[in-house]
Tab-separated table of C-alpha atoms in Angstrom:
chain	number	residue	atom	x	y	z
A	6	MET	CA	1.437	18.613	22.216
A	7	ALA	CA	2.049	19.048	18.500
A	8	GLY	CA	1.751	15.698	16.798
A	9	LYS	CA	3.536	14.796	13.595
A	10	VAL	CA	1.618	13.597	10.554
A	11	ILE	CA	3.122	10.576	8.778
A	12	VAL	CA	1.619	9.341	5.512
A	13	LEU	CA	2.129	5.840	4.146
A	14	THR	CA	1.801	6.054	0.421
A	15	SER	CA	2.948	4.220	-2.703
A	16	GLY	CA	0.992	5.101	-5.806
A	17	LYS	CA	0.629	1.439	-6.657
A	18	GLY	CA	-1.917	-0.727	-4.884
A	19	GLY	CA	-1.276	-3.994	-3.136
A	20	VAL	CA	2.269	-3.215	-2.012
A	21	GLY	CA	1.470	-3.338	1.709
A	22	LYS	CA	0.460	0.197	2.675
A	23	THR	CA	-2.236	-0.818	5.147
A	24	THR	CA	-0.128	-3.630	6.620
A	25	SER	CA	2.740	-1.178	7.017
A	26	ALA	CA	0.555	1.614	8.428
A	27	ALA	CA	-0.810	-0.784	11.042
A	28	ALA	CA	2.654	-2.137	11.874
A	29	ILE	CA	4.363	1.268	12.052
A	30	ALA	CA	1.555	2.690	14.198
A	31	ALA	CA	1.731	-0.352	16.498
A	32	GLY	CA	5.515	0.009	16.684
A	33	LEU	CA	5.299	3.701	17.594
A	34	ALA	CA	2.734	2.885	20.287
A	35	LEU	CA	4.961	0.103	21.670
A	36	ARG	CA	7.725	2.669	21.964
A	37	GLY	CA	5.482	4.726	24.216
A	38	HIS	CA	4.228	7.321	21.749
A	39	ARG	CA	0.558	8.194	21.647
A	40	THR	CA	-0.384	7.188	18.128
A	41	VAL	CA	-3.505	7.218	15.981
A	42	VAL	CA	-3.738	5.474	12.636
A	43	ILE	CA	-6.247	6.890	10.129
A	44	ASP	CA	-7.766	5.166	7.119
A	45	PHE	CA	-7.976	7.548	4.130
A	46	ASP	CA	-9.294	4.916	1.735
A	47	VAL	CA	-12.933	6.032	1.630
A	48	GLY	CA	-15.232	3.342	0.275
A	49	LEU	CA	-12.597	0.611	0.525
A	50	ARG	CA	-11.726	0.668	4.191
A	51	ASN	CA	-9.556	-2.175	5.384
A	52	LEU	CA	-7.487	-0.770	8.185
A	53	ASP	CA	-10.232	-1.820	10.634
A	54	LEU	CA	-9.821	-5.455	9.544
A	55	ILE	CA	-6.026	-5.359	9.681
A	56	MET	CA	-6.203	-3.800	13.153
A	57	GLY	CA	-8.865	-6.289	14.249
A	58	CYS	CA	-11.479	-3.718	15.266
A	59	GLU	CA	-13.975	-4.101	12.422
A	60	ARG	CA	-16.849	-4.920	14.777
A	61	ARG	CA	-16.260	-1.886	16.930
A	62	VAL	CA	-16.712	0.759	14.208
A	63	VAL	CA	-19.658	3.033	14.988
A	64	PHE	CA	-18.703	6.440	13.637
A	65	ASP	CA	-16.090	7.219	11.025
A	66	PHE	CA	-13.857	9.925	9.546
A	67	ILE	CA	-16.642	11.268	7.305
A	68	ASN	CA	-19.117	11.456	10.213
A	69	VAL	CA	-16.598	13.558	12.134
A	70	ILE	CA	-15.834	15.832	9.175
A	71	ASN	CA	-19.554	16.360	8.589
A	72	GLY	CA	-20.115	17.120	12.261
A	73	ASP	CA	-22.357	14.071	12.821
A	74	ALA	CA	-20.044	12.710	15.507
A	75	LYS	CA	-17.372	13.967	17.852
A	76	LEU	CA	-13.800	12.885	17.336
A	77	ASN	CA	-13.647	10.858	20.552
A	78	GLN	CA	-16.827	8.993	19.552
A	79	ALA	CA	-15.138	7.792	16.374
A	80	LEU	CA	-11.695	6.919	17.727
A	81	ILE	CA	-11.331	3.235	18.616
A	82	LYS	CA	-8.846	2.357	21.331
A	83	ASP	CA	-6.654	-0.608	20.519
A	84	LYS	CA	-7.073	-3.481	22.994
A	85	ARG	CA	-3.367	-4.385	22.960
A	86	SER	CA	-1.821	-0.976	23.587
A	87	ASP	CA	-3.017	1.993	25.610
A	88	ASN	CA	-1.148	4.334	23.286
A	89	LEU	CA	-2.813	3.188	20.083
A	90	TYR	CA	-6.032	4.402	18.508
A	91	ILE	CA	-7.692	3.565	15.199
A	92	PHE	CA	-9.686	6.081	13.204
A	93	PRO	CA	-11.698	4.204	10.571
A	94	THR	CA	-13.101	5.729	7.420
A	95	SER	CA	-16.477	5.301	5.791
A	96	GLN	CA	-17.217	2.186	3.792
A	97	THR	CA	-20.250	3.661	2.040
A	98	ARG	CA	-19.469	7.246	1.064
A	99	ASP	CA	-17.941	8.137	-2.255
A	100	LYS	CA	-14.260	8.780	-2.802
A	101	ASP	CA	-14.512	12.556	-2.925
A	102	ALA	CA	-16.142	12.878	0.469
A	103	LEU	CA	-12.891	13.901	2.168
A	104	LYS	CA	-12.782	17.671	1.910
A	105	ARG	CA	-9.402	19.215	2.557
A	106	ASP	CA	-10.678	21.837	5.041
A	107	GLY	CA	-12.485	19.197	7.056
A	108	VAL	CA	-9.448	16.934	7.092
A	109	GLU	CA	-7.287	19.814	8.282
A	110	LEU	CA	-9.604	20.556	11.207
A	111	VAL	CA	-9.632	16.918	12.268
A	112	LEU	CA	-5.848	16.573	11.961
A	113	ASN	CA	-5.299	19.737	13.998
A	114	GLU	CA	-7.539	18.378	16.715
A	115	LEU	CA	-5.677	15.045	16.695
A	116	LYS	CA	-2.316	16.832	16.877
A	117	GLU	CA	-3.303	18.175	20.279
A	118	SER	CA	-3.575	14.744	21.879
A	119	PHE	CA	-1.312	12.476	19.817
A	120	ASP	CA	2.434	12.346	19.134
A	121	TYR	CA	2.016	10.642	15.786
A	122	ILE	CA	-0.836	10.609	13.298
A	123	VAL	CA	-0.261	7.791	10.817
A	124	CYS	CA	-2.250	8.201	7.594
A	125	ASP	CA	-2.957	5.131	5.487
A	126	SER	CA	-3.329	6.444	1.934
A	127	PRO	CA	-5.437	4.863	-0.794
A	128	ALA	CA	-3.627	3.710	-3.931
A	129	GLY	CA	-3.444	5.926	-6.997
A	130	ILE	CA	-2.809	9.630	-7.389
A	131	GLU	CA	-6.428	10.763	-7.286
A	132	HIS	CA	-8.212	12.974	-4.774
A	133	GLY	CA	-8.032	10.538	-1.849
A	134	ALA	CA	-4.315	9.883	-2.191
A	135	ILE	CA	-3.519	13.584	-2.586
A	136	THR	CA	-5.639	14.439	0.473
A	137	ALA	CA	-3.823	11.770	2.500
A	138	LEU	CA	-0.377	13.139	1.675
A	139	TYR	CA	-1.242	16.856	1.604
A	140	PHE	CA	-0.775	17.544	5.328
A	141	ALA	CA	2.156	15.173	5.864
A	142	ASP	CA	5.273	16.118	7.803
A	143	SER	CA	6.905	12.795	6.925
A	144	ALA	CA	6.139	10.261	4.236
A	145	ILE	CA	6.941	6.576	4.216
A	146	ILE	CA	7.001	5.335	0.637
A	147	VAL	CA	6.031	1.665	0.634
A	148	THR	CA	7.719	0.016	-2.342
A	149	ASN	CA	8.055	-3.545	-3.583
A	150	PRO	CA	11.242	-4.558	-5.411
A	151	GLU	CA	9.419	-4.644	-8.710
A	152	VAL	CA	9.440	-2.256	-11.695
A	153	SER	CA	5.875	-0.909	-11.583
A	154	SER	CA	6.012	-0.283	-7.851
A	155	VAL	CA	9.351	1.549	-8.088
A	156	ARG	CA	8.079	3.708	-10.940
A	157	ASP	CA	4.885	4.623	-9.066
A	158	SER	CA	6.916	5.400	-5.940
A	159	ASP	CA	9.027	7.798	-7.957
A	160	ARG	CA	5.855	9.486	-9.149
A	161	ILE	CA	4.500	9.832	-5.624
A	162	ILE	CA	7.835	11.256	-4.418
A	163	GLY	CA	7.487	13.896	-7.150
A	164	ILE	CA	3.931	14.677	-6.037
A	165	LEU	CA	5.035	15.045	-2.406
A	166	ALA	CA	7.677	17.510	-3.549
A	167	SER	CA	5.229	19.606	-5.549
A	168	LYS	CA	1.666	19.192	-4.254
A	169	SER	CA	1.946	18.757	-0.500
A	170	ARG	CA	1.091	21.603	1.853
A	171	ARG	CA	4.757	21.936	2.746
A	172	ALA	CA	5.606	22.365	-0.935
A	173	GLU	CA	2.775	24.828	-1.551
A	174	PHE	CA	3.764	27.042	1.364
A	175	ASN	CA	7.510	26.764	0.767
A	176	LEU	CA	8.054	25.129	4.148
A	177	GLU	CA	10.712	22.559	4.927
A	178	PRO	CA	10.004	19.681	2.503
A	179	VAL	CA	8.177	16.533	3.609
A	180	ALA	CA	10.746	14.081	5.042
A	181	VAL	CA	10.557	11.129	2.667
A	182	HIS	CA	11.590	7.578	3.663
A	183	LEU	CA	11.762	4.355	1.701
A	184	LEU	CA	10.223	1.201	3.144
A	185	LEU	CA	10.981	-1.747	0.908
A	186	SER	CA	8.495	-4.534	1.545
A	187	ARG	CA	7.940	-8.098	0.309
A	188	TYR	CA	11.693	-8.499	-0.077
A	189	SER	CA	13.027	-11.942	-0.861
A	190	PRO	CA	16.798	-12.230	-0.255
A	191	GLU	CA	16.859	-15.616	-1.962
A	192	ARG	CA	15.362	-14.242	-5.184
A	193	VAL	CA	17.723	-11.266	-5.052
A	194	ARG	CA	20.624	-13.702	-4.763
A	195	ARG	CA	19.395	-15.515	-7.870
A	196	GLY	CA	19.175	-12.240	-9.784
A	197	GLU	CA	15.392	-12.445	-10.028
A	198	MET	CA	14.567	-9.436	-7.882
A	199	LEU	CA	15.842	-5.870	-7.611
A	200	ALA	CA	18.224	-5.595	-4.681
A	201	VAL	CA	17.704	-3.061	-1.904
A	202	GLU	CA	20.757	-1.093	-3.133
A	203	ASP	CA	19.222	-0.853	-6.624
A	204	VAL	CA	15.901	0.528	-5.386
A	205	LYS	CA	17.652	2.914	-3.029
A	206	GLU	CA	19.883	4.199	-5.803
A	207	ILE	CA	17.041	4.591	-8.298
A	208	LEU	CA	14.690	6.432	-5.932
A	209	SER	CA	17.533	8.203	-4.087
A	210	ILE	CA	15.705	8.666	-0.798
A	211	PRO	CA	16.879	7.435	2.619
A	212	LEU	CA	16.054	3.848	3.484
A	213	LEU	CA	13.893	3.326	6.557
A	214	GLY	CA	13.719	-0.434	6.429
A	215	VAL	CA	13.429	-3.638	4.452
A	216	ILE	CA	10.558	-5.960	5.284
A	217	PRO	CA	11.209	-9.532	4.208
A	218	GLU	CA	8.476	-11.487	2.455
A	219	SER	CA	7.085	-13.445	5.352
A	220	GLU	CA	4.242	-15.837	6.028
A	221	SER	CA	3.596	-14.066	9.284
A	222	VAL	CA	2.137	-11.059	7.424
A	223	LEU	CA	-0.808	-13.068	6.098
A	224	LYS	CA	-1.199	-14.757	9.457
A	225	ALA	CA	-1.319	-11.351	11.135
A	226	SER	CA	-3.972	-10.019	8.766
A	227	ASN	CA	-5.998	-13.236	9.139
A	228	THR	CA	-6.258	-12.593	12.856
A	229	GLY	CA	-6.425	-8.785	12.778
A	230	THR	CA	-3.129	-8.247	14.611
A	231	PRO	CA	-0.602	-5.673	13.383
A	232	VAL	CA	2.454	-7.739	12.460
A	233	ALA	CA	4.690	-5.567	14.650
A	234	PHE	CA	3.002	-7.157	17.690
A	235	ASP	CA	4.398	-10.513	16.522
A	236	GLU	CA	7.949	-10.301	17.747
A	237	GLU	CA	8.638	-13.842	16.640
A	238	SER	CA	8.261	-12.969	12.981
A	239	PRO	CA	11.078	-11.503	10.864
A	240	ALA	CA	8.617	-9.053	9.294
A	241	GLY	CA	7.446	-7.909	12.729
A	242	ARG	CA	11.015	-7.369	13.895
A	243	ALA	CA	11.904	-5.588	10.650
A	244	TYR	CA	8.994	-3.176	11.243
A	245	LEU	CA	10.161	-2.525	14.796
A	246	ASP	CA	13.642	-1.783	13.420
A	247	ALA	CA	12.102	0.631	10.910
A	248	VAL	CA	10.219	2.392	13.721
A	249	ALA	CA	13.442	2.676	15.738
A	250	ARG	CA	15.200	4.242	12.740
A	251	PHE	CA	12.267	6.591	12.251
A	252	LEU	CA	12.775	7.709	15.844
A	253	GLY	CA	16.405	8.452	15.073
A	254	GLU	CA	18.152	5.278	16.248
A	255	GLN	CA	20.897	3.565	14.284
A	256	ARG	CA	20.018	-0.046	13.519
A	257	GLU	CA	21.730	-2.468	11.199
A	258	LEU	CA	19.584	-3.866	8.410
A	259	ARG	CA	18.538	-7.448	9.106
A	260	PHE	CA	17.000	-10.251	7.085
A	261	LEU	CA	18.873	-9.363	3.880
A	262	GLN	CA	20.648	-12.699	3.567
A	263	PRO	CA	18.913	-15.827	2.335
A	264	GLU	CA	18.044	-18.065	5.270
A	265	ARG	CA	20.179	-21.135	5.547
A	266	ARG	CA	18.274	-24.331	5.116
A	267	ASN	CA	17.735	-25.642	8.564
A	268	PHE	CA	17.308	-29.367	8.828
A	269	PHE	CA	15.088	-29.253	11.887
A	270	ARG	CA	12.958	-26.483	10.513
A	271	ALA	CA	12.457	-28.377	7.279
A	272	LEU	CA	11.593	-31.451	9.293
A	273	PHE	CA	8.946	-29.728	11.380
A	274	GLY	CA	7.581	-27.695	8.492
A	275	ARG	CA	8.153	-24.253	9.972
A	276	ALA	CA	8.934	-21.456	7.592
B	4	MET	CA	28.612	-16.057	-5.536
B	5	GLY	CA	31.867	-14.090	-5.341
B	6	LEU	CA	33.640	-16.563	-7.564
B	7	LEU	CA	30.663	-16.727	-9.905
B	8	SER	CA	30.598	-12.978	-10.358
B	9	LEU	CA	34.325	-13.100	-11.134
B	10	LEU	CA	33.798	-15.733	-13.780
B	11	PHE	CA	30.692	-14.151	-15.279
B	12	PRO	CA	31.126	-10.435	-14.635
B	13	GLU	CA	27.967	-8.927	-16.092
B	14	ARG	CA	25.371	-11.602	-16.003
B	15	ARG	CA	22.212	-10.165	-17.564
B	16	THR	CA	19.828	-11.391	-14.944
B	17	SER	CA	16.254	-10.177	-15.049
B	18	ALA	CA	16.988	-7.967	-12.038
B	19	VAL	CA	19.780	-6.227	-13.969
B	20	ILE	CA	17.399	-5.665	-16.888
B	21	ALA	CA	14.760	-4.292	-14.505
B	22	ARG	CA	17.267	-1.862	-13.016
B	23	GLU	CA	18.380	-0.555	-16.402
B	24	ARG	CA	14.835	-0.178	-17.727
B	25	LEU	CA	13.790	1.698	-14.608
B	26	LYS	CA	16.742	4.068	-14.789
B	27	ILE	CA	15.944	4.982	-18.383
B	28	VAL	CA	12.200	5.399	-17.983
B	29	LEU	CA	12.524	7.400	-14.766
B	30	ALA	CA	15.138	9.724	-16.275
B	31	HIS	CA	12.598	10.598	-18.984
B	32	GLU	CA	9.670	10.931	-16.622
B	33	ARG	CA	11.518	13.090	-14.131
B	34	ALA	CA	12.612	15.464	-16.893
B	35	SER	CA	9.089	15.910	-18.206
B	36	ARG	CA	7.621	16.139	-14.699
B	37	ASN	CA	9.612	19.268	-13.879
B	38	ALA	CA	9.018	20.811	-17.278
B	39	PRO	CA	7.409	24.244	-17.311
B	40	ASP	CA	3.859	24.401	-18.631
B	41	PHE	CA	4.782	26.467	-21.675
B	42	LEU	CA	6.964	23.778	-23.271
B	43	PRO	CA	4.288	22.124	-25.430
B	44	VAL	CA	3.153	25.514	-26.767
B	45	LEU	CA	6.739	26.596	-27.394
B	46	GLN	CA	7.355	23.346	-29.219
B	47	ARG	CA	4.298	23.855	-31.430
B	48	GLU	CA	5.196	27.433	-32.276
B	49	LEU	CA	8.801	26.498	-33.050
B	50	LEU	CA	7.483	23.780	-35.295
B	51	ASP	CA	5.318	26.324	-37.118
B	52	VAL	CA	8.240	28.640	-37.700
B	53	ILE	CA	10.734	26.000	-38.729
B	54	SER	CA	8.318	24.275	-41.056
B	55	ARG	CA	8.086	27.494	-43.081
B	56	TYR	CA	11.636	26.768	-44.148
B	57	VAL	CA	12.145	23.043	-43.830
B	58	GLU	CA	9.653	20.221	-43.961
B	59	ILE	CA	9.652	18.651	-40.551
B	60	ARG	CA	7.231	16.581	-38.547
B	61	GLY	CA	6.226	17.080	-34.942
B	62	ASP	CA	8.361	14.197	-33.734
B	63	MET	CA	11.512	15.738	-35.222
B	64	ILE	CA	11.606	18.580	-32.721
B	65	ARG	CA	12.304	18.123	-29.031
B	66	VAL	CA	12.250	20.843	-26.420
B	67	ASN	CA	13.579	20.174	-22.931
B	68	VAL	CA	14.518	22.119	-19.869
B	69	GLY	CA	17.546	20.753	-18.104
B	70	LYS	CA	20.205	21.784	-15.662
B	71	SER	CA	23.928	22.041	-15.996
B	72	GLY	CA	25.421	22.970	-12.676
B	73	ASP	CA	23.635	26.110	-11.544
B	74	THR	CA	22.517	27.057	-15.024
B	75	SER	CA	19.102	26.125	-16.370
B	76	LEU	CA	19.262	25.129	-19.998
B	77	LEU	CA	16.544	25.312	-22.601
B	78	GLU	CA	17.525	22.603	-25.015
B	79	ILE	CA	15.968	22.533	-28.472
B	80	ASN	CA	16.785	19.666	-30.785
B	81	VAL	CA	15.554	19.792	-34.343
B	82	GLU	CA	16.214	16.869	-36.579
B	83	ILE	CA	16.391	18.041	-40.196
B	84	ASP	CA	18.576	15.368	-41.618
B	85	GLY	CA	17.064	14.498	-44.965
B	86	ALA	CA	14.298	17.053	-44.549
B	87	LYS	CA	13.268	18.937	-47.654
B	88	VAL	CA	13.349	22.667	-47.957
B	89	THR	CA	9.812	23.944	-47.978
B	90	PRO	CA	8.968	25.808	-51.178
B	91	ALA	CA	8.738	29.460	-50.311
B	92	LYS	CA	5.278	30.078	-49.006
B	93	ASN	CA	3.561	32.354	-46.553
B	94	GLY	CA	5.975	34.955	-47.828
B	95	ALA	CA	8.299	34.196	-44.996
B	96	ALA	CA	11.279	32.921	-46.900
B	97	GLU	CA	10.889	34.860	-50.119
B	98	GLU	CA	14.015	36.357	-51.524
B	99	GLY	CA	14.498	40.017	-50.972
B	100	LYS	CA	12.599	39.969	-47.735
B	101	ALA	CA	14.265	40.157	-44.407
B	102	GLY	CA	14.032	36.864	-42.609
B	103	ALA	CA	15.897	33.738	-41.896
B	104	PRO	CA	18.414	32.679	-44.546
B	105	ARG	CA	17.291	29.829	-46.701
B	106	ILE	CA	18.997	26.571	-46.156
B	107	GLU	CA	20.101	24.971	-49.376
B	108	PRO	CA	19.620	21.234	-49.538
B	109	GLY	CA	22.858	19.543	-48.681
B	110	ALA	CA	24.410	22.720	-47.294
B	111	ALA	CA	26.450	22.274	-44.160
B	112	THR	CA	24.449	23.107	-41.107
B	113	PRO	CA	26.774	24.512	-38.479
B	114	TRP	CA	25.058	23.047	-35.411
B	115	VAL	CA	24.990	19.508	-36.722
B	116	LYS	CA	28.093	17.496	-36.022
B	117	PRO	CA	29.539	16.257	-39.305
B	118	SER	CA	29.299	12.497	-39.238
């Protein structure tokens, strides 16, 4: 088995990288692919919380790189899917603890037993973020329809094209995809938010999906459930669509029109 | 919305402003991102040479690498409108010595479009 490495990156913080990494990994696992999701944000780990396995962390990425633990001692199996594993990072080490050689060894070992290795990058363009994207085969650029996020995404796309391993060794370039999150069709309609077409045109990379701003995302993180497991929620379904497109399926974009005011919904207070 | 956009064709909503600002700033940043490392040094040396003849400041010279079709272009823009001729110094522009021709103040400069 030769697993593919997917990095979720954005440059800017707070755009939904970890939420998206958890949801995409969950979606890939639901589709039957053996998937591991790795936290690269050393010192500020949060993937464990979003995945709901924070109390099961014993060993971490740094322990494995340093040889203090075996890979299978550090991997945490998700309780909802047999195909999904979480690989947490260290909460205490410093940011530069991820050495490229060590990361490469670990990734190569993971590639033998997983179809997809989803890397949740830290924000910024420092060591940690570069290490997270360096070995990527594909990149999912998580972007909000907002000027600073779009600019930082453009920067990260440039870095992928020049500093990734594929760029350094003149291999086929990293396949870059746009995931537009926290999208509000109503605000786009009012001219208060960049439309999906605008962001797509400005960044000129293929669109993987649009995740609508949704209350279910906060609810999912409150309970430690990847939002893709919530098939009731528009965001969850939008992530599953994105995963299907990633796997090569054609799917129409959904949730791009403002929701009609529904009398009954308003009455019963459901969003 | 269709009717509205017919009545008010180019409504300057904040989203439209955001799109335009992003396009401009990213065009600049992409150009400088792909720039070869030698550009700043080239710019400084060009500035040294040109300022032997004409008084110019650092912000009046711009050096870019661009593309036109398959051809890479080194584009050098020097703004000398209103710049003073530097009094001959360093020996570079002294009469009788081989070197660049002196530019007389007010003389037509061939590469500047007459306005």
